[in-house]
C-alpha cells in the first residue's frame, strides 16, 4: 500500500480544508485572525459578497483543479459542506 493510499481519509480532508481556507484568505485576508466554524454559513462568518465568493471558487479551481458547476453552489454554504463536496469531487 502506498502512502497516498493510506492518507486518503482525514489527511486528504485536512489538505482540502487548508486549500479552502487559503482561497478564502486570498479574498478576505481578515480571516487569518478568526477560526471558521465548519457548520456555520461561510458568508455569515466572513464578509463575502457574491463576487468575492466567485473568486474563492475560482481560487479553488486553480489550486485543486476542480470545476464547480453553478448548480452545486447551494451545497457549498458551510466549510464542512464545501470540504465534503470537494473531497467527493476529487475522489478522496
Coordinates of N, CA, C and O in Angstrom, one line a residue:
X1 N 0.8 -1.2 0.0 CA 0.0 0.0 0.0 C 0.9 1.2 0.0 O 1.8 1.3 0.8
X2 N 0.6 2.2 -0.9 CA 1.4 3.4 -1.0 C 1.0 4.4 0.1 O -0.1 4.3 0.7
X3 N 1.8 5.4 0.3 CA 1.5 6.5 1.2 C 0.2 7.2 0.8 O -0.6 7.5 1.6
X4 N 0.0 7.4 -0.5 CA -1.2 8.1 -1.0 C -2.4 7.3 -0.6 O -3.5 7.8 -0.3
X5 N -2.3 5.9 -0.7 CA -3.5 5.1 -0.4 C -3.8 5.1 1.1 O -5.0 5.0 1.5
X6 N -2.8 5.3 1.9 CA -3.1 5.3 3.4 C -3.5 6.6 3.9 O -4.0 6.7 5.0
X7 N -3.3 7.7 3.1 CA -3.6 9.0 3.6 C -4.8 9.6 2.9 O -4.9 10.8 2.7
X8 N -5.8 8.8 2.6 CA -6.9 9.3 1.9 C -8.0 9.8 2.8 O -8.9 10.6 2.3
X9 N -8.1 9.5 4.0 CA -9.1 9.9 4.9 C -9.0 11.3 5.5 O -9.2 12.3 4.8
X10 N -8.6 11.4 6.7 CA -8.5 12.7 7.4 C -7.5 13.6 6.8 O -7.7 14.8 6.8
X11 N -6.4 13.1 6.4 CA -5.3 13.9 5.9 C -5.8 14.6 4.6 O -5.6 15.8 4.4
X12 N -6.4 13.9 3.7 CA -6.9 14.5 2.5 C -7.9 15.6 2.8 O -7.8 16.6 2.2
X13 N -8.8 15.3 3.7 CA -9.8 16.4 4.1 C -9.1 17.6 4.7 O -9.5 18.7 4.5
X14 N -8.1 17.3 5.5 CA -7.3 18.4 6.1 C -6.7 19.2 5.1 O -6.6 20.5 5.1
X15 N -6.1 18.6 4.0 CA -5.5 19.3 2.9 C -6.5 20.1 2.2 O -6.2 21.2 1.8
X16 N -7.7 19.5 1.9 CA -8.7 20.3 1.2 C -9.2 21.4 2.0 O -9.4 22.5 1.5
X17 N -9.4 21.2 3.3 CA -9.8 22.3 4.2 C -8.8 23.4 4.2 O -9.1 24.6 4.1
X18 N -7.5 23.1 4.2 CA -6.4 24.1 4.2 C -6.5 24.9 2.8 O -6.3 26.1 2.8
X19 N -6.8 24.2 1.7 CA -6.9 24.9 0.4 C -8.1 25.8 0.4 O -8.0 26.9 -0.1
X20 N -9.2 25.4 1.0 CA -10.4 26.2 1.1 C -10.1 27.5 1.9 O -10.4 28.6 1.5
X21 N -9.5 27.3 3.1 CA -9.2 28.5 4.0 C -8.2 29.4 3.2 O -8.4 30.6 3.3
X22 N -7.2 28.8 2.5 CA -6.3 29.7 1.8 C -7.0 30.5 0.7 O -6.7 31.6 0.5
X23 N -7.9 29.8 0.0 CA -8.7 30.5 -1.1 C -9.5 31.6 -0.5 O -9.6 32.7 -1.1
X24 N -10.1 31.4 0.7 CA -10.9 32.4 1.3 C -10.0 33.6 1.8 O -10.3 34.8 1.6
X25 N -8.8 33.2 2.4 CA -7.9 34.2 2.9 C -7.3 35.1 1.7 O -7.0 36.3 1.9
X26 N -7.2 34.5 0.5 CA -6.8 35.3 -0.6 C -7.8 36.5 -0.9 O -7.4 37.5 -1.4
X27 N -9.0 36.2 -0.7 CA -10.1 37.2 -1.0 C -10.4 38.0 0.2 O -10.7 39.2 0.1
X28 N -10.3 37.4 1.4 CA -10.7 38.1 2.7 C -9.6 37.9 3.7 O -9.7 37.0 4.5
X29 N -8.5 38.6 3.6 CA -7.3 38.4 4.5 C -7.6 38.5 6.0 O -6.9 37.9 6.8
X30 N -8.7 39.1 6.3 CA -9.1 39.2 7.8 C -9.4 37.9 8.4 O -9.4 37.8 9.7
X31 N -9.6 36.8 7.7 CA -9.9 35.6 8.3 C -8.8 34.9 9.1 O -9.0 34.0 9.8
X32 N -7.6 35.4 8.8 CA -6.4 34.8 9.5 C -6.5 35.0 11.0 O -5.9 34.2 11.7
X33 N -7.3 35.9 11.5 CA -7.4 36.2 12.9 C -8.7 35.5 13.5 O -8.9 35.6 14.7
X34 N -9.4 34.8 12.7 CA -10.6 34.1 13.2 C -10.6 32.6 12.9 O -9.9 32.2 12.0
X35 N -11.3 31.9 13.7 CA -11.5 30.4 13.5 C -12.8 30.2 12.8 O -13.8 30.7 13.3
X36 N -12.8 29.6 11.6 CA -14.0 29.4 10.9 C -14.7 28.1 11.5 O -14.1 27.1 11.6
X37 N -16.0 28.3 11.8 CA -16.8 27.2 12.2 C -17.2 26.3 11.0 O -17.6 26.9 10.0
X38 N -17.1 25.1 11.1 CA -17.4 24.2 10.0 C -18.8 24.1 9.6 O -19.2 23.8 8.5
X39 N -19.7 24.3 10.6 CA -21.1 24.1 10.4 C -21.9 25.4 10.2 O -23.1 25.4 10.1
X40 N -21.3 26.6 10.2 CA -22.0 27.8 10.0 C -21.7 28.4 8.6 O -20.6 28.2 8.1
X41 N -22.7 29.0 8.1 CA -22.5 29.6 6.7 C -21.3 30.5 6.6 O -21.1 31.4 7.4
X42 N -20.5 30.2 5.6 CA -19.2 30.9 5.5 C -19.5 32.4 5.2 O -18.8 33.3 5.8
X43 N -20.5 32.7 4.4 CA -20.7 34.1 4.1 C -21.3 34.9 5.3 O -21.3 36.1 5.3
X44 N -21.7 34.2 6.4 CA -22.1 34.9 7.6 C -20.8 35.1 8.5 O -20.8 36.0 9.3
X45 N -19.8 34.3 8.4 CA -18.6 34.4 9.2 C -17.6 35.3 8.6 O -16.8 35.9 9.3
X46 N -17.6 35.4 7.3 CA -16.6 36.3 6.6 C -17.5 37.2 5.7 O -18.4 36.7 5.0
X47 N -17.1 38.4 5.6 CA -17.8 39.4 4.8 C -17.5 39.1 3.3 O -16.5 39.7 2.8
X48 N -18.2 38.2 2.7 CA -18.0 37.9 1.3 C -19.3 38.3 0.5 O -20.3 37.8 0.8
X49 N -19.1 39.1 -0.5 CA -20.2 39.4 -1.4 C -20.1 38.3 -2.6 O -19.3 37.5 -2.6
X50 N -21.0 38.4 -3.5 CA -21.1 37.4 -4.5 C -19.9 37.3 -5.4 O -19.5 36.2 -5.8
X51 N -19.3 38.5 -5.7 CA -18.1 38.5 -6.5 C -16.9 37.8 -5.7 O -16.1 37.1 -6.2
X52 N -16.8 38.2 -4.4 CA -15.8 37.5 -3.5 C -16.0 36.0 -3.5 O -15.0 35.3 -3.6
X53 N -17.2 35.6 -3.4 CA -17.5 34.1 -3.4 C -17.0 33.5 -4.7 O -16.4 32.4 -4.7
X54 N -17.4 34.1 -5.8 CA -16.9 33.6 -7.1 C -15.4 33.5 -7.2 O -14.8 32.5 -7.7
X55 N -14.7 34.5 -6.6 CA -13.3 34.5 -6.6 C -12.7 33.4 -5.7 O -11.7 32.8 -6.1
X56 N -13.4 33.1 -4.6 CA -13.0 31.9 -3.8 C -13.1 30.6 -4.6 O -12.2 29.8 -4.7
X57 N -14.2 30.5 -5.3 CA -14.4 29.3 -6.1 C -13.4 29.2 -7.3 O -12.9 28.1 -7.6
X58 N -13.1 30.3 -7.9 CA -12.1 30.3 -8.9 C -10.7 29.9 -8.3 O -9.9 29.2 -9.0
X59 N -10.4 30.4 -7.2 CA -9.2 30.0 -6.5 C -9.1 28.6 -6.2 O -8.0 27.9 -6.4
X60 N -10.2 28.0 -5.8 CA -10.3 26.5 -5.6 C -10.1 25.7 -6.9 O -9.4 24.7 -6.9
X61 N -10.6 26.2 -7.9 CA -10.4 25.6 -9.2 C -9.0 25.6 -9.6 O -8.4 24.6 -10.1
X62 N -8.3 26.7 -9.4 CA -6.9 26.8 -9.7 C -6.0 25.9 -8.8 O -5.1 25.3 -9.3
X63 N -6.3 25.9 -7.5 CA -5.5 25.2 -6.6 C -5.7 23.7 -6.6 O -4.8 22.9 -6.4
X64 N -7.0 23.3 -6.8 CA -7.4 21.9 -6.7 C -7.7 21.3 -8.0 O -7.8 20.0 -8.1
X65 N -7.9 22.1 -9.0 CA -8.3 21.6 -10.3 C -9.7 21.0 -10.4 O -10.0 20.1 -11.2
X66 N -10.6 21.6 -9.6 CA -12.0 21.1 -9.6 C -12.9 22.2 -10.2 O -12.9 23.3 -9.7
X67 N -13.7 21.8 -11.2 CA -14.7 22.7 -11.7 C -15.9 22.5 -10.8 O -16.4 21.4 -10.5
X68 N -16.5 23.6 -10.4 CA -17.7 23.6 -9.5 C -18.9 24.2 -10.3 O -18.9 25.4 -10.6
X69 N -19.8 23.4 -10.8 CA -20.9 23.9 -11.6 C -21.8 24.8 -10.7 O -22.0 24.6 -9.5
X70 N -22.3 25.8 -11.3 CA -23.2 26.8 -10.6 C -24.4 26.1 -9.9 O -24.8 26.5 -8.8
X71 N -24.8 25.0 -10.5 CA -26.0 24.3 -9.9 C -25.6 23.7 -8.5 O -26.5 23.4 -7.7
X72 N -24.3 23.6 -8.2 CA -23.9 23.0 -7.0 C -23.6 24.0 -5.9 O -23.4 23.7 -4.7
X73 N -23.7 25.3 -6.2 CA -23.3 26.4 -5.3 C -24.1 26.3 -4.0 O -23.6 26.6 -2.9
X74 N -25.4 25.9 -4.0 CA -26.2 25.8 -2.8 C -25.7 24.8 -1.8 O -25.9 24.9 -0.6
X75 N -24.9 23.8 -2.3 CA -24.4 22.8 -1.4 C -23.1 23.3 -0.7 O -22.5 22.5 0.1
X76 N -22.6 24.5 -1.0 CA -21.3 24.9 -0.6 C -21.4 26.0 0.5 O -20.4 26.8 0.6
X77 N -22.4 26.1 1.2 CA -22.6 27.3 2.1 C -21.7 27.2 3.4 O -21.3 28.2 3.9
X78 N -21.4 26.0 3.9 CA -20.5 25.9 5.1 C -19.2 25.3 4.7 O -19.0 24.7 3.7
X79 N -18.2 25.5 5.6 CA -16.9 25.0 5.4 C -16.9 23.5 5.3 O -16.3 22.9 4.4
X80 N -17.6 22.8 6.2 CA -17.7 21.4 6.2 C -18.4 20.9 4.9 O -17.9 19.9 4.3
X81 N -19.4 21.6 4.5 CA -20.1 21.2 3.2 C -19.2 21.3 2.0 O -19.2 20.5 1.1
X82 N -18.5 22.4 2.0 CA -17.5 22.7 0.9 C -16.4 21.6 0.8 O -16.1 21.1 -0.2
X83 N -15.8 21.3 2.0 CA -14.8 20.3 2.1 C -15.3 19.0 1.7 O -14.7 18.2 0.9
X84 N -16.5 18.6 2.2 CA -17.1 17.3 1.8 C -17.3 17.2 0.3 O -17.1 16.2 -0.4
X85 N -17.9 18.3 -0.3 CA -18.2 18.3 -1.7 C -16.9 18.2 -2.5 O -16.8 17.4 -3.4
X86 N -15.8 18.9 -2.1 CA -14.6 18.8 -2.9 C -13.9 17.5 -2.7 O -13.4 16.9 -3.7
X87 N -14.0 16.9 -1.5 CA -13.4 15.5 -1.3 C -14.1 14.5 -2.2 O -13.5 13.7 -2.8
X88 N -15.4 14.7 -2.4 CA -16.2 13.8 -3.2 C -15.8 14.0 -4.7 O -15.6 13.0 -5.4
X89 N -15.7 15.2 -5.1 CA -15.3 15.5 -6.5 C -13.9 15.1 -6.8 O -13.6 14.7 -7.9
X90 N -13.0 15.1 -5.8 CA -11.7 14.7 -6.0 C -11.5 13.2 -5.8 O -10.4 12.7 -6.0
X91 N -12.5 12.5 -5.4 CA -12.4 11.1 -5.1 C -11.6 10.7 -3.9 O -10.9 9.7 -3.9
X92 N -11.7 11.6 -2.9 CA -10.9 11.3 -1.7 C -11.8 11.0 -0.5 O -12.6 11.4 -0.1

